[in-house]
Amino acid sequence: MKPDQLLHPAPAGLYCPAGDFYIDPVRPVARALITHGHSDHARAGHGAVLATRETLDIMEIRYGADFCGTRQAAAFGERIDLSGVTVSFHPAGHVLGSAQIAVEKAGLTIVASGDYKRGADPTVTPYEPVPCDVFITEATFGLPVFHHPEPKGEMGKLLTSLRQFPERSHLLGAYSLGKAQRVIRLLRDCGYDAPVYIHGSLARLCDYYVSRGVALGDMRPATTEGSRPADFRGAVVVGPPSAFADRWARRFNEPLVAFASGWMMVRQRAKQGGVELPLVISDHCDWPELTETIRELAPREVWVTHGREEALVRWCELAGIPARPLHLVGYEDEGD
Ligand SMILES: [Zn+2]
């Protein structure tokens, strides 16, 4: 069997004809396998959904209990037969519950890694390499210029700023699934034990992380109704970046806007977003992680999905591994 007979790009996403399922489809389908809860990968309206328990729970939190027809939870490593095709889910280290999906038939294994990272993150199950013939990788930060620094060092910049500007409310922008919980946990791991104020839109996902055993410490609602700006003097307020462009943010005391994202490596992005304190904290692989992962797995072939496909394809070819871009559309990672 040729690899693209087992799995190939179709308008709705990666499709497996033998098992009649899609991986992370971008439009409603009869059967979907979902790698993780970010909105570009996990959409509402499918018939049957197979995903990790955490991803199913996150989809329910975001879309409501009727987000799909039927659902099935896959444990990490469990082998599930779908019309003669074996599928299994393996940790991807990206956000809580995120998985790579291995698809096997007739001795051929393809691993669709979804979004993944290799760096330490205590809010997720760490990435596990899965031996395969074809490795499908994203390339969000697929250029040699992308090197993500040590996250604790980045968080140290925020702590330094809090000491330097003890009057100012530090508004820390972070996407609501994954990054927000990771930065709160990082603050705790850096010894910050004061209350962290959170925007209302983060509450349910933060509570869910806590219910799954991720300790986030003292979190309080950052409600400005009935409170004075002085109440948030010197406090850390975490919210989605969109909230900080809003009137909501101007109520805080001399707000200082920080933003935790892999994109903060690009100075222009920070400037355009009015970010005073950019923190380079990413839930994706940087260039060394992408290339080291491919070297470690040594697959027969690499397929590159969304991001900067061309540079990674070229790198694979120079390393003697056939590679091609899949040109999948509809994945604009929400989470970084
Ligand atoms: Zn993602």
Tab-separated table of C-alpha atoms and ligand atoms in Angstrom:
chain	number	residue	atom	x	y	z
A	1	MET	CA	0.000	0.000	0.000
A	2	LYS	CA	1.275	3.437	-0.904
A	3	PRO	CA	1.131	6.027	1.877
A	4	ASP	CA	-1.295	8.312	0.087
A	5	GLN	CA	-3.718	5.430	-0.382
A	6	LEU	CA	-3.908	5.207	3.396
A	7	LEU	CA	-4.156	8.949	4.096
A	8	HIS	CA	-4.382	11.882	1.733
A	9	PRO	CA	-5.399	15.537	1.747
A	10	ALA	CA	-9.007	16.234	0.765
A	11	PRO	CA	-10.981	19.520	0.880
A	12	ALA	CA	-12.279	18.761	4.411
A	13	GLY	CA	-8.848	17.689	5.706
A	14	LEU	CA	-6.653	14.580	5.881
A	15	TYR	CA	-8.801	11.620	4.805
A	16	CYS	CA	-8.395	7.870	5.294
A	17	PRO	CA	-10.603	6.120	2.690
A	18	ALA	CA	-10.109	2.587	4.137
A	19	GLY	CA	-11.309	3.687	7.580
A	20	ASP	CA	-13.632	6.391	6.226
A	21	PHE	CA	-12.474	9.063	8.670
A	22	TYR	CA	-10.858	12.485	8.643
A	23	ILE	CA	-8.199	13.872	10.972
A	24	ASP	CA	-8.940	17.427	12.234
A	25	PRO	CA	-11.455	18.162	9.462
A	26	VAL	CA	-12.184	21.825	8.812
A	27	ARG	CA	-15.811	21.174	7.853
A	28	PRO	CA	-18.453	18.820	9.284
A	29	VAL	CA	-17.874	15.126	8.410
A	30	ALA	CA	-19.410	11.771	9.411
A	31	ARG	CA	-16.359	10.565	11.385
A	32	ALA	CA	-13.592	12.801	12.762
A	33	LEU	CA	-10.445	12.033	14.740
A	34	ILE	CA	-9.321	15.166	16.590
A	35	THR	CA	-5.740	15.827	17.716
A	36	HIS	CA	-6.459	18.672	20.192
A	37	GLY	CA	-8.942	21.309	21.281
A	38	HIS	CA	-7.687	24.431	19.458
A	39	SER	CA	-10.533	25.789	17.369
A	40	ASP	CA	-8.819	25.372	13.995
A	41	HIS	CA	-8.392	21.619	14.652
A	42	ALA	CA	-11.471	20.849	16.751
A	43	ARG	CA	-14.670	22.080	15.151
A	44	ALA	CA	-18.272	21.450	16.096
A	45	GLY	CA	-20.812	19.615	13.942
A	46	HIS	CA	-19.219	16.216	13.167
A	47	GLY	CA	-21.184	12.949	13.340
A	48	ALA	CA	-18.840	10.717	15.373
A	49	VAL	CA	-15.774	12.112	17.154
A	50	LEU	CA	-12.832	10.075	18.447
A	51	ALA	CA	-10.345	11.993	20.628
A	52	THR	CA	-8.702	11.886	24.041
A	53	ARG	CA	-10.986	12.404	27.019
A	54	GLU	CA	-9.478	15.852	27.641
A	55	THR	CA	-9.999	16.967	24.050
A	56	LEU	CA	-13.638	15.814	24.171
A	57	ASP	CA	-14.155	17.668	27.467
A	58	ILE	CA	-12.512	20.820	26.068
A	59	MET	CA	-14.754	20.665	22.973
A	60	GLU	CA	-17.794	20.383	25.230
A	61	ILE	CA	-16.650	23.365	27.305
A	62	ARG	CA	-16.181	25.450	24.173
A	63	TYR	CA	-19.100	24.323	21.998
A	64	GLY	CA	-21.676	22.866	24.391
A	65	ALA	CA	-22.754	19.289	25.080
A	66	ASP	CA	-24.213	18.772	21.570
A	67	PHE	CA	-20.981	19.556	19.676
A	68	CYS	CA	-21.164	16.201	17.832
A	69	GLY	CA	-23.438	13.193	17.291
A	70	THR	CA	-21.547	10.477	19.174
A	71	ARG	CA	-18.172	10.533	20.876
A	72	GLN	CA	-15.551	8.017	21.944
A	73	ALA	CA	-12.579	8.652	24.210
A	74	ALA	CA	-9.210	7.165	23.227
A	75	ALA	CA	-6.628	6.496	25.950
A	76	PHE	CA	-2.990	7.122	25.053
A	77	GLY	CA	-1.579	3.986	23.408
A	78	GLU	CA	-4.953	2.214	23.049
A	79	ARG	CA	-5.285	0.502	19.664
A	80	ILE	CA	-8.674	1.040	18.038
A	81	ASP	CA	-9.887	-0.699	14.876
A	82	LEU	CA	-11.826	1.398	12.354
A	83	SER	CA	-12.922	-0.812	9.406
A	84	GLY	CA	-9.599	-2.646	9.317
A	85	VAL	CA	-7.429	0.410	9.975
A	86	THR	CA	-5.738	0.599	13.392
A	87	VAL	CA	-5.556	4.032	14.988
A	88	SER	CA	-3.889	5.055	18.250
A	89	PHE	CA	-3.348	8.332	20.110
A	90	HIS	CA	0.023	9.396	21.585
A	91	PRO	CA	1.028	12.477	23.617
A	92	ALA	CA	1.975	15.563	21.576
A	93	GLY	CA	2.987	17.927	24.416
A	94	HIS	CA	1.088	20.867	22.887
A	95	VAL	CA	-1.931	21.550	25.175
A	96	LEU	CA	-3.836	19.406	27.707
A	97	GLY	CA	-5.055	16.228	25.984
A	98	SER	CA	-3.212	16.941	22.721
A	99	ALA	CA	-2.351	13.851	20.728
A	100	GLN	CA	-0.539	12.606	17.685
A	101	ILE	CA	-2.617	10.086	15.751
A	102	ALA	CA	-0.963	6.946	14.359
A	103	VAL	CA	-2.785	5.284	11.438
A	104	GLU	CA	-1.721	1.721	10.507
A	105	LYS	CA	-2.718	-0.749	7.837
A	106	ALA	CA	-0.892	-3.594	6.097
A	107	GLY	CA	2.411	-2.872	7.826
A	108	LEU	CA	2.389	0.846	6.960
A	109	THR	CA	2.298	3.462	9.738
A	110	ILE	CA	1.581	7.160	9.253
A	111	VAL	CA	1.745	9.522	12.234
A	112	ALA	CA	-0.206	12.779	12.040
A	113	SER	CA	1.349	14.821	14.821
A	114	GLY	CA	-1.154	17.697	14.846
A	115	ASP	CA	0.565	20.498	16.763
A	116	TYR	CA	3.380	19.428	19.081
A	117	LYS	CA	6.368	20.658	21.041
A	118	ARG	CA	9.355	19.079	22.765
A	119	GLY	CA	10.141	21.692	25.437
A	120	ALA	CA	9.240	21.121	29.106
A	121	ASP	CA	5.659	22.049	30.064
A	122	PRO	CA	4.181	20.715	33.317
A	123	THR	CA	0.599	21.353	32.105
A	124	VAL	CA	0.740	18.602	29.448
A	125	THR	CA	1.787	14.981	28.969
A	126	PRO	CA	5.205	15.213	27.259
A	127	TYR	CA	5.577	14.413	23.562
A	128	GLU	CA	6.454	10.791	22.816
A	129	PRO	CA	8.261	9.828	19.628
A	130	VAL	CA	6.222	7.267	17.648
A	131	PRO	CA	8.159	5.210	15.075
A	132	CYS	CA	6.572	5.549	11.649
A	133	ASP	CA	7.044	5.271	7.913
A	134	VAL	CA	5.531	8.672	7.198
A	135	PHE	CA	5.662	11.541	9.690
A	136	ILE	CA	3.238	14.407	9.189
A	137	THR	CA	4.496	17.563	10.860
A	138	GLU	CA	3.341	21.132	11.199
A	139	ALA	CA	5.807	23.927	10.455
A	140	THR	CA	4.393	26.942	12.297
A	141	PHE	CA	7.920	28.034	13.236
A	142	GLY	CA	9.589	26.221	10.349
A	143	LEU	CA	12.377	28.671	9.614
A	144	PRO	CA	15.957	28.507	10.953
A	145	VAL	CA	15.540	31.949	12.604
A	146	PHE	CA	13.049	30.528	15.108
A	147	HIS	CA	14.729	29.517	18.361
A	148	HIS	CA	12.529	29.628	21.433
A	149	PRO	CA	14.314	30.616	24.643
A	150	GLU	CA	13.899	28.922	28.030
A	151	PRO	CA	10.321	29.726	29.253
A	152	LYS	CA	11.377	30.385	32.847
A	153	GLY	CA	13.831	33.009	31.610
A	154	GLU	CA	11.019	34.723	29.714
A	155	MET	CA	8.737	34.638	32.748
A	156	GLY	CA	11.621	36.103	34.766
A	157	LYS	CA	11.266	39.257	32.637
A	158	LEU	CA	7.710	39.686	33.877
A	159	LEU	CA	8.780	39.190	37.486
A	160	THR	CA	11.561	41.755	37.040
A	161	SER	CA	9.060	44.212	35.594
A	162	LEU	CA	6.722	43.665	38.579
A	163	ARG	CA	9.590	44.609	40.901
A	164	GLN	CA	10.546	47.629	38.784
A	165	PHE	CA	6.978	48.925	38.381
A	166	PRO	CA	5.159	47.852	41.538
A	167	GLU	CA	2.301	50.311	40.879
A	168	ARG	CA	1.408	49.054	37.436
A	169	SER	CA	-1.115	46.321	36.624
A	170	HIS	CA	0.667	43.784	34.435
A	171	LEU	CA	-1.759	42.559	31.781
A	172	LEU	CA	-0.459	39.273	30.417
A	173	GLY	CA	-1.985	38.270	27.094
A	174	ALA	CA	-2.204	34.525	26.484
A	175	TYR	CA	-4.551	32.435	24.336
A	176	SER	CA	-7.310	30.846	26.336
A	177	LEU	CA	-6.551	27.155	25.744
A	178	GLY	CA	-3.102	26.012	26.778
A	179	LYS	CA	-1.047	29.178	26.882
A	180	ALA	CA	-3.031	30.886	29.642
A	181	GLN	CA	-2.777	27.870	31.946
A	182	ARG	CA	0.876	27.380	31.060
A	183	VAL	CA	1.849	30.962	31.946
A	184	ILE	CA	-0.003	30.786	35.265
A	185	ARG	CA	1.770	27.532	36.060
A	186	LEU	CA	5.105	29.079	35.012
A	187	LEU	CA	4.519	31.997	37.371
A	188	ARG	CA	3.979	29.487	40.203
A	189	ASP	CA	7.077	27.509	39.247
A	190	CYS	CA	9.055	30.771	39.333
A	191	GLY	CA	7.920	31.266	42.942
A	192	TYR	CA	5.136	33.807	42.324
A	193	ASP	CA	2.376	32.933	44.810
A	194	ALA	CA	0.232	36.090	44.866
A	195	PRO	CA	-3.294	35.849	43.423
A	196	VAL	CA	-3.438	35.815	39.606
A	197	TYR	CA	-6.461	37.654	38.197
A	198	ILE	CA	-8.065	36.039	35.158
A	199	HIS	CA	-10.402	37.350	32.472
A	200	GLY	CA	-13.841	35.701	32.611
A	201	SER	CA	-13.364	33.918	29.283
A	202	LEU	CA	-10.509	31.857	30.767
A	203	ALA	CA	-12.307	30.663	33.887
A	204	ARG	CA	-13.840	27.405	32.671
A	205	LEU	CA	-10.691	26.169	30.941
A	206	CYS	CA	-8.510	27.114	33.925
A	207	ASP	CA	-10.912	25.265	36.246
A	208	TYR	CA	-10.813	22.276	33.904
A	209	TYR	CA	-6.998	22.150	33.995
A	210	VAL	CA	-7.142	22.250	37.795
A	211	SER	CA	-9.691	19.394	37.778
A	212	ARG	CA	-7.214	17.348	35.704
A	213	GLY	CA	-4.481	17.821	38.288
A	214	VAL	CA	-2.671	20.928	36.991
A	215	ALA	CA	-2.129	23.135	40.060
A	216	LEU	CA	-2.552	26.841	39.197
A	217	GLY	CA	-2.672	28.375	42.679
A	218	ASP	CA	-4.869	31.284	43.774
A	219	MET	CA	-6.875	32.519	40.755
A	220	ARG	CA	-9.437	35.297	41.074
A	221	PRO	CA	-11.816	36.894	38.588
A	222	ALA	CA	-10.479	40.113	37.062
A	223	THR	CA	-13.845	41.798	37.209
A	224	THR	CA	-13.656	45.540	37.011
A	225	GLU	CA	-17.317	46.032	37.968
A	226	GLY	CA	-17.456	47.390	41.485
A	227	SER	CA	-13.676	47.543	41.825
A	228	ARG	CA	-11.266	50.458	41.531
A	229	PRO	CA	-8.134	50.528	39.367
A	230	ALA	CA	-6.084	50.743	42.541
A	231	ASP	CA	-7.353	47.275	43.526
A	232	PHE	CA	-5.206	45.794	40.767
A	233	ARG	CA	-2.075	47.797	41.553
A	234	GLY	CA	0.972	45.611	40.950
A	235	ALA	CA	-1.194	42.608	40.083
A	236	VAL	CA	-0.856	40.107	37.248
A	237	VAL	CA	-3.986	39.942	35.102
A	238	VAL	CA	-4.138	37.157	32.497
A	239	GLY	CA	-6.520	37.487	29.564
A	240	PRO	CA	-6.889	36.688	25.883
A	241	PRO	CA	-4.973	39.234	23.768
A	242	SER	CA	-8.232	40.505	22.242
A	243	ALA	CA	-9.447	41.650	25.676
A	244	PHE	CA	-6.523	44.030	26.057
A	245	ALA	CA	-7.553	46.052	23.021
A	246	ASP	CA	-10.870	46.547	24.765
A	247	ARG	CA	-12.146	49.202	27.171
A	248	TRP	CA	-11.925	46.533	29.863
A	249	ALA	CA	-8.137	46.821	29.912
A	250	ARG	CA	-8.045	50.584	30.375
A	251	ARG	CA	-9.646	50.330	33.762
A	252	PHE	CA	-6.563	48.861	35.330
A	253	ASN	CA	-3.913	50.850	37.110
A	254	GLU	CA	-1.289	52.175	34.602
A	255	PRO	CA	-1.624	48.950	32.583
A	256	LEU	CA	1.552	47.386	31.207
A	257	VAL	CA	0.785	44.970	28.370
A	258	ALA	CA	2.811	41.765	28.081
A	259	PHE	CA	2.088	38.977	25.604
A	260	ALA	CA	3.249	35.351	25.739
A	261	SER	CA	3.587	33.914	22.244
A	262	GLY	CA	6.118	32.278	19.969
A	263	TRP	CA	5.425	35.167	17.597
A	264	MET	CA	6.956	37.608	20.063
A	265	MET	CA	10.294	36.657	18.492
A	266	VAL	CA	9.194	38.854	15.627
A	267	ARG	CA	9.741	42.364	16.943
A	268	GLN	CA	7.370	43.894	14.405
A	269	ARG	CA	4.473	41.801	15.712
A	270	ALA	CA	5.030	42.971	19.263
A	271	LYS	CA	5.212	46.590	18.130
A	272	GLN	CA	2.051	46.373	16.034
A	273	GLY	CA	0.167	44.836	18.924
A	274	GLY	CA	1.233	47.591	21.318
A	275	VAL	CA	3.009	45.020	23.475
A	276	GLU	CA	5.387	46.636	25.942
A	277	LEU	CA	6.783	43.371	27.278
A	278	PRO	CA	6.985	40.552	24.687
A	279	LEU	CA	7.563	37.074	26.164
A	280	VAL	CA	8.649	34.360	23.737
A	281	ILE	CA	6.718	31.373	25.085
A	282	SER	CA	5.490	28.946	22.449
A	283	ASP	CA	3.456	25.742	22.403
A	284	HIS	CA	4.966	24.769	19.061
A	285	CYS	CA	8.328	23.339	18.057
A	286	ASP	CA	10.982	25.820	17.050
A	287	TRP	CA	13.321	25.023	14.151
A	288	PRO	CA	15.828	22.928	16.163
A	289	GLU	CA	12.973	20.889	17.707
A	290	LEU	CA	11.386	20.255	14.295
A	291	THR	CA	14.614	19.119	12.698
A	292	GLU	CA	15.778	17.084	15.714
A	293	THR	CA	12.409	15.297	15.824
A	294	ILE	CA	12.657	14.338	12.159
A	295	ARG	CA	16.241	13.170	12.658
A	296	GLU	CA	15.231	11.107	15.698
A	297	LEU	CA	12.244	9.457	13.987
A	298	ALA	CA	14.097	8.932	10.692
A	299	PRO	CA	10.868	8.282	8.766
A	300	ARG	CA	10.893	7.136	5.146
A	301	GLU	CA	8.959	10.240	4.208
A	302	VAL	CA	7.863	13.563	5.732
A	303	TRP	CA	4.680	15.443	4.895
A	304	VAL	CA	4.482	19.044	6.035
A	305	THR	CA	1.138	20.641	6.859
A	306	HIS	CA	0.525	24.224	7.911
A	307	GLY	CA	3.100	26.925	8.500
A	308	ARG	CA	6.319	27.598	6.620
A	309	GLU	CA	6.335	24.363	4.652
A	310	GLU	CA	8.950	25.146	2.038
A	311	ALA	CA	11.987	25.591	4.287
A	312	LEU	CA	11.310	22.371	6.191
A	313	VAL	CA	10.682	20.421	2.987
A	314	ARG	CA	13.999	21.707	1.653
A	315	TRP	CA	15.796	20.775	4.899
A	316	CYS	CA	14.403	17.211	4.698
A	317	GLU	CA	15.544	16.843	1.107
A	318	LEU	CA	19.046	17.987	2.028
A	319	ALA	CA	18.970	15.412	4.862
A	320	GLY	CA	18.060	12.714	2.323
A	321	ILE	CA	14.421	12.292	3.448
A	322	PRO	CA	11.770	12.687	0.747
A	323	ALA	CA	9.307	15.387	1.815
A	324	ARG	CA	6.356	17.277	0.436
A	325	PRO	CA	4.001	20.044	1.518
A	326	LEU	CA	0.343	19.034	1.908
A	327	HIS	CA	-1.062	22.536	1.387
A	328	LEU	CA	-3.866	21.946	3.878
A	329	VAL	CA	-5.979	25.025	4.408
A	330	GLY	CA	-7.876	26.235	7.423
A	331	TYR	CA	-5.234	25.870	10.113
A	332	GLU	CA	-4.223	29.217	11.579
A	333	ASP	CA	-3.002	28.138	14.903
A	334	GLU	CA	-5.192	29.671	17.536
A	335	GLY	CA	-2.803	28.754	20.250
A	336	ASP	CA	0.382	30.617	19.659
B	1	ZN	ZN	-2.839	23.991	18.391
